[in-house]
Every structure is written in C-alpha cells, then in structure tokens.
Short mmCIF file of C-alpha atoms in Angstrom, two decimals:
data_model
loop_
_atom_site.label_atom_id
_atom_site.label_comp_id
_atom_site.label_asym_id
_atom_site.label_seq_id
_atom_site.Cartn_x
_atom_site.Cartn_y
_atom_site.Cartn_z
CA UNK A 1 27.77 5.48 -5.81
CA UNK A 2 24.71 7.55 -6.67
CA UNK A 3 24.09 7.70 -10.42
CA UNK A 4 22.67 10.58 -12.45
CA UNK A 5 19.46 9.86 -14.32
CA UNK A 6 17.82 11.89 -17.08
CA UNK A 7 14.72 10.63 -18.84
CA UNK A 8 13.74 10.81 -22.52
CA UNK A 9 10.33 9.54 -23.68
CA UNK A 10 10.43 7.07 -26.59
CA UNK A 11 7.18 5.14 -26.59
CA UNK A 12 3.93 5.41 -24.70
CA UNK A 13 0.85 3.36 -23.93
CA UNK A 14 -1.57 5.27 -21.71
CA UNK A 15 -4.63 3.98 -19.89
CA UNK A 16 -6.98 6.09 -17.74
CA UNK A 17 -8.70 4.27 -14.90
CA UNK A 18 -12.31 5.38 -14.56
CA UNK A 19 -12.51 5.29 -10.78
CA UNK A 20 -9.11 6.45 -9.60
CA UNK A 21 -8.71 8.99 -12.44
CA UNK A 22 -5.03 8.19 -12.68
CA UNK A 23 -2.94 7.70 -15.82
CA UNK A 24 -1.47 4.23 -16.13
CA UNK A 25 1.26 3.71 -18.68
CA UNK A 26 4.08 1.37 -19.55
CA UNK A 27 6.59 3.30 -21.64
CA UNK A 28 9.98 2.65 -23.13
CA UNK A 29 12.30 5.44 -22.03
CA UNK A 30 15.97 6.30 -22.23
CA UNK A 31 18.02 7.27 -19.23
CA UNK A 32 21.60 8.37 -18.58
CA UNK A 33 23.03 5.98 -16.02
CA UNK A 34 26.65 6.06 -14.89
CA UNK A 35 27.55 8.06 -18.00
CA UNK A 36 25.82 5.74 -20.48
CA UNK A 37 22.50 6.22 -22.29
CA UNK A 38 20.32 3.17 -21.59
CA UNK A 39 16.77 2.14 -22.47
CA UNK A 40 14.20 0.65 -20.14
CA UNK A 41 10.53 0.33 -19.26
CA UNK A 42 8.87 2.92 -17.02
CA UNK A 43 5.52 3.08 -15.24
CA UNK A 44 3.88 5.29 -12.58
CA UNK A 45 4.36 4.34 -8.95
CA UNK A 46 1.18 3.51 -7.06
CA UNK A 47 -0.23 6.67 -5.46
CA UNK A 48 0.75 7.02 -1.82
CA UNK A 49 3.40 4.30 -2.02
CA UNK A 50 6.99 4.91 -0.96
CA UNK A 51 8.06 1.28 -1.16
CA UNK A 52 8.39 0.61 -4.89
CA UNK A 53 12.11 -0.15 -4.54
CA UNK A 54 11.39 -2.55 -1.67
CA UNK A 55 8.83 -4.25 -3.90
CA UNK A 56 11.45 -4.40 -6.66
CA UNK A 57 13.91 -6.05 -4.28
CA UNK A 58 11.35 -8.71 -3.33
CA UNK A 59 10.27 -9.26 -6.95
CA UNK A 60 13.86 -9.69 -8.16
CA UNK A 61 14.50 -12.19 -5.38
CA UNK A 62 11.48 -14.21 -6.52
CA UNK A 63 12.31 -14.08 -10.25
CA UNK A 64 16.10 -14.25 -10.49
CA UNK A 65 19.20 -15.60 -8.79
CA UNK A 66 20.41 -12.12 -7.82
CA UNK A 67 19.96 -9.89 -4.81
CA UNK A 68 19.13 -6.21 -5.29
CA UNK A 69 20.97 -3.54 -3.32
CA UNK A 70 20.57 0.22 -2.93
CA UNK A 71 22.68 2.44 -5.20
CA UNK A 72 21.88 5.92 -3.96
CA UNK A 73 18.63 7.07 -2.41
CA UNK A 74 16.36 6.34 -5.39
CA UNK A 75 18.06 3.47 -7.20
CA UNK A 76 18.39 -0.26 -6.66
CA UNK A 77 20.55 -2.68 -8.67
CA UNK A 78 20.58 -6.47 -8.92
CA UNK A 79 24.02 -7.18 -10.38
CA UNK A 80 24.77 -10.04 -12.79
CA UNK A 81 21.21 -11.28 -12.62
CA UNK A 82 20.11 -14.30 -14.62
CA UNK A 83 16.51 -13.89 -15.81
CA UNK A 84 15.81 -16.53 -18.50
CA UNK A 85 12.38 -15.03 -19.16
CA UNK A 86 14.20 -12.00 -20.64
CA UNK A 87 17.39 -13.31 -22.22
CA UNK A 88 20.06 -15.98 -21.86
CA UNK A 89 22.59 -13.27 -21.02
CA UNK A 90 23.32 -12.07 -17.51
CA UNK A 91 22.98 -8.41 -16.72
CA UNK A 92 22.33 -5.76 -14.09
CA UNK A 93 18.64 -5.21 -13.42
CA UNK A 94 18.30 -1.56 -12.42
CA UNK A 95 15.31 0.23 -10.89
CA UNK A 96 15.26 4.01 -10.50
CA UNK A 97 12.47 5.92 -8.79
CA UNK A 98 12.00 9.57 -9.83
CA UNK A 99 9.38 12.32 -9.99
CA UNK A 100 8.08 13.32 -13.40
CA UNK A 101 5.52 16.12 -13.53
CA UNK A 102 2.68 15.33 -11.15
CA UNK A 103 3.49 11.69 -10.58
CA UNK A 104 6.25 9.44 -9.35
CA UNK A 105 7.73 7.00 -11.86
CA UNK A 106 10.01 3.99 -11.74
CA UNK A 107 12.15 2.92 -14.72
CA UNK A 108 13.58 -0.58 -15.12
CA UNK A 109 16.76 -1.18 -17.13
CA UNK A 110 18.50 -4.46 -17.97
CA UNK A 111 22.16 -3.63 -18.67
CA UNK A 112 24.50 -6.27 -20.09
CA UNK A 113 27.54 -4.03 -20.45
CA UNK A 114 28.66 -0.47 -19.79
CA UNK A 115 26.52 0.96 -22.60
CA UNK A 116 24.74 -2.21 -23.72
CA UNK A 117 21.19 -2.86 -22.59
CA UNK A 118 17.96 -4.32 -23.85
CA UNK A 119 16.17 -1.93 -26.21
CA UNK A 120 13.62 -2.15 -29.01
CA UNK A 121 16.09 -1.27 -31.76
CA UNK A 122 18.78 -3.92 -31.30
CA UNK A 123 17.10 -6.39 -28.95
CA UNK A 124 13.45 -6.23 -29.92
CA UNK A 125 12.41 -9.83 -29.00
CA UNK A 126 14.23 -9.61 -25.68
CA UNK A 127 12.85 -6.12 -25.08
CA UNK A 128 9.32 -7.43 -25.53
CA UNK A 129 10.12 -10.17 -23.03
CA UNK A 130 11.39 -7.44 -20.73
CA UNK A 131 8.13 -5.55 -21.21
CA UNK A 132 6.20 -8.60 -20.04
CA UNK A 133 8.51 -8.86 -17.01
CA UNK A 134 8.13 -5.15 -16.24
CA UNK A 135 4.36 -5.46 -16.57
CA UNK A 136 4.38 -8.35 -14.10
CA UNK A 137 6.40 -6.27 -11.67
CA UNK A 138 4.02 -3.36 -12.16
CA UNK A 139 1.06 -5.60 -11.26
CA UNK A 140 3.00 -6.96 -8.27
CA UNK A 141 3.87 -3.46 -7.04
CA UNK A 142 0.27 -2.23 -7.26
CA UNK A 143 -0.99 -5.38 -5.55
CA UNK A 144 1.54 -4.99 -2.73
CA UNK A 145 0.80 -1.29 -2.39
CA UNK A 146 -2.93 -1.88 -2.01
CA UNK A 147 -2.39 -4.87 0.27
CA UNK A 148 -0.39 -2.65 2.62
CA UNK A 149 -3.05 0.06 2.54
CA UNK A 150 -5.88 -2.41 3.12
CA UNK A 151 -4.02 -4.08 5.98
CA UNK A 152 -3.47 -0.68 7.62
CA UNK A 153 -7.20 0.10 7.45
CA UNK A 154 -8.05 -3.41 8.66
CA UNK A 155 -5.83 -2.77 11.68
CA UNK A 156 -7.74 0.44 12.40
CA UNK A 157 -11.03 -1.41 11.95
CA UNK A 158 -9.97 -4.16 14.34
CA UNK A 159 -9.02 -1.56 16.96
CA UNK A 160 -12.34 0.26 16.50
CA UNK A 161 -14.30 -2.99 16.77
CA UNK A 162 -12.39 -3.88 19.93
CA UNK A 163 -13.18 -0.47 21.39
CA UNK A 164 -16.82 -0.91 20.41
CA UNK A 165 -17.00 -4.29 22.14
CA UNK A 166 -15.33 -2.87 25.23
CA UNK A 167 -17.86 -0.02 25.27
CA UNK A 168 -20.74 -2.49 25.00
CA UNK A 169 -19.31 -4.48 27.89
CA UNK A 170 -18.82 -1.33 29.97
CA UNK A 171 -22.38 -0.16 29.27
CA UNK A 172 -23.74 -3.58 30.23
CA UNK A 173 -21.61 -3.58 33.37
CA UNK A 174 -22.80 -0.09 34.34
CA UNK A 175 -26.43 -1.13 33.75
CA UNK A 176 -25.93 -4.03 36.15
CA UNK A 177 -24.15 -1.75 38.61
CA UNK A 178 -27.03 0.73 38.53
CA UNK A 179 -29.58 -2.05 39.08
CA UNK A 180 -27.54 -3.50 41.94
CA UNK A 181 -27.12 -0.09 43.60
CA UNK A 182 -30.85 0.60 43.33
CA UNK A 183 -31.58 -2.78 44.87
CA UNK A 184 -29.19 -2.11 47.74
CA UNK A 185 -30.54 1.42 48.22
CA UNK A 186 -34.10 0.12 48.61
CA UNK A 187 -32.90 -2.01 51.51
CA UNK A 188 -31.23 0.90 53.28
CA UNK A 189 -32.92 2.73 56.12
CA UNK A 190 -30.06 5.05 56.96
CA UNK A 191 -30.40 8.32 55.05
CA UNK A 192 -26.65 8.73 54.85
CA UNK A 193 -26.32 5.34 53.18
CA UNK A 194 -29.21 6.16 50.86
CA UNK A 195 -27.55 9.41 49.80
CA UNK A 196 -24.31 7.53 49.24
CA UNK A 197 -26.05 4.99 47.01
CA UNK A 198 -27.75 7.80 45.07
CA UNK A 199 -24.38 9.42 44.42
CA UNK A 200 -22.95 6.10 43.24
CA UNK A 201 -25.95 5.59 40.95
CA UNK A 202 -25.58 9.10 39.55
CA UNK A 203 -21.90 8.44 38.75
CA UNK A 204 -22.67 5.09 37.09
CA UNK A 205 -25.47 6.62 35.00
CA UNK A 206 -23.24 9.53 33.92
CA UNK A 207 -20.46 7.15 32.90
CA UNK A 208 -22.90 4.97 30.97
CA UNK A 209 -24.50 7.95 29.24
CA UNK A 210 -21.10 9.21 28.09
CA UNK A 211 -20.34 5.82 26.57
CA UNK A 212 -23.74 5.73 24.88
CA UNK A 213 -23.22 9.25 23.53
CA UNK A 214 -19.91 8.17 22.00
CA UNK A 215 -21.44 5.09 20.37
CA UNK A 216 -22.79 6.74 17.17
CA UNK A 217 -19.38 8.23 16.39
CA UNK A 218 -17.72 4.87 16.93
CA UNK A 219 -20.34 3.11 14.79
CA UNK A 220 -19.79 5.67 12.02
CA UNK A 221 -16.04 5.15 12.24
CA UNK A 222 -16.44 1.39 11.88
CA UNK A 223 -18.79 1.87 8.93
CA UNK A 224 -16.38 4.32 7.27
CA UNK A 225 -13.44 1.95 7.70
CA UNK A 226 -15.42 -0.95 6.23
CA UNK A 227 -16.39 1.20 3.26
CA UNK A 228 -12.75 2.24 2.87
CA UNK A 229 -11.65 -1.39 2.70
CA UNK A 230 -14.29 -2.12 0.06
CA UNK A 231 -13.22 0.93 -1.97
CA UNK A 232 -9.53 0.05 -1.78
CA UNK A 233 -10.28 -3.53 -2.81
CA UNK A 234 -12.30 -2.30 -5.78
CA UNK A 235 -9.53 0.12 -6.76
CA UNK A 236 -6.95 -2.64 -6.50
CA UNK A 237 -9.01 -4.90 -8.76
CA UNK A 238 -9.53 -2.02 -11.19
CA UNK A 239 -5.81 -1.34 -11.40
CA UNK A 240 -5.03 -5.01 -11.96
CA UNK A 241 -7.56 -5.13 -14.79
CA UNK A 242 -6.13 -1.93 -16.28
CA UNK A 243 -2.54 -3.18 -16.07
CA UNK A 244 -3.56 -6.41 -17.79
CA UNK A 245 -4.77 -4.33 -20.76
CA UNK A 246 -1.53 -2.37 -21.16
#
C-alpha cells in the first residue's frame, strides 16, 4: 500500500561541491509514514539518476539479511531487517524518494515499531550508527550512478571507435580499388572499357572523399566522449571526497 510522506527538516549539514555546483547534505528529517511520525536520514539523489531505490535494494541485500520490496511508486521497504551496525533490534528499513524544491531527495528510516524508530532524541548512539550507514549508502549510490553514466559513455565511445576503424578500413580499401582500377585502365585499349574504368574510379574516389570528409566529425566525437569520461570520473571522485567530509 502506498504511504503518505511529509517532510520536516530537523538538522542539516551542507557541503557545496566546487565543480558540480550541487548542494550535498546529510540531514535528519521527520516524515509521516503510514500514519506515524518517524525520523530518518535524508540526502540528495545523484543528478540524472532514477535508480536510487534500485541502489537501495542492492545495498540492503549486501548489508542485511532482508530483501527490499517496492511499497508504492517511490518507496521501498526491507521488513524485519537485522543490521548489527545500527542496533541489535530488528526493524523495517525504509527508503522514500521525493522531490524537494529543485532537487530529488531520498530519506532512510529504520522503524522498530508502528511509531518507534531510530532518532537522535531517544536513540542517539544508534542514530549516529544509522548516520554512518546512511552515509555509506549515499557514497554507494553516487558511485553506482556515476558508474552507470560512465559505462554508457564508454559504450558510445566504443561504437564511435569501431566506426572510425571501419572508416579507415574502407578508405584504405577504396585507395587500393582506385589504384587497381587505374592499373587495369592503363592496360585497356578499348575506349568503352576505358570509360567504364573511369566511371568506376570516379565512384570509388567519391565514396572515399565522403568518408574522409566525415572523419573530422568522427574524430571530434571520439575526443568529446573521452573528455566526457574524464570529467565524469573527476566528478565522481569529487563527490566521494565531499561525501566523506559530511
């Protein structure tokens, strides 16, 4: 059943990355979930990522004995999860993805009863453990997000490099074809055959020239994709460094 969430800001740590110009934060917030007011840790979703809940599902699988499932379009719950790094008690690990202002945010809640959850007031040591866990998930999500983006660009780069190699091979083949046709034409005495060879040479040269004309654009595309990979890698490293400081 889809649950209603409303968010109230309690605590904020904000970090501005210098390159991406994007606010990073890890904040304790309150949310109404299934009729109960619960506390949790919230952070901004990586820009351009629509898979934060999928990342949550994978992360929970790696760090608990529970399996997360969808609970509505923007919420995922791992019921009765045992996460010793947080507390000795079992609870429901909840992730809710929502839009706040100009950015998308995900909030994590560890609920141990209908209206009982980890918070800074009554469960401060455990809540700090939870913060460390949430921070680890935040780093994991950003890493996965950038890995997906880099892999997508690498796929484009591989296709462009393949096309570039094919063009080089075609140009080389057409050069050889032109040379062979010229050689054969010089041996011809029949004017009809000579004219035929000239037409074939003209076609081969035109095809080769079109490929050569396209080469600068393809080279620029390859260069741009390589630069994009470098930039994304640098951004990923910058985010990881920024998250570590939160």
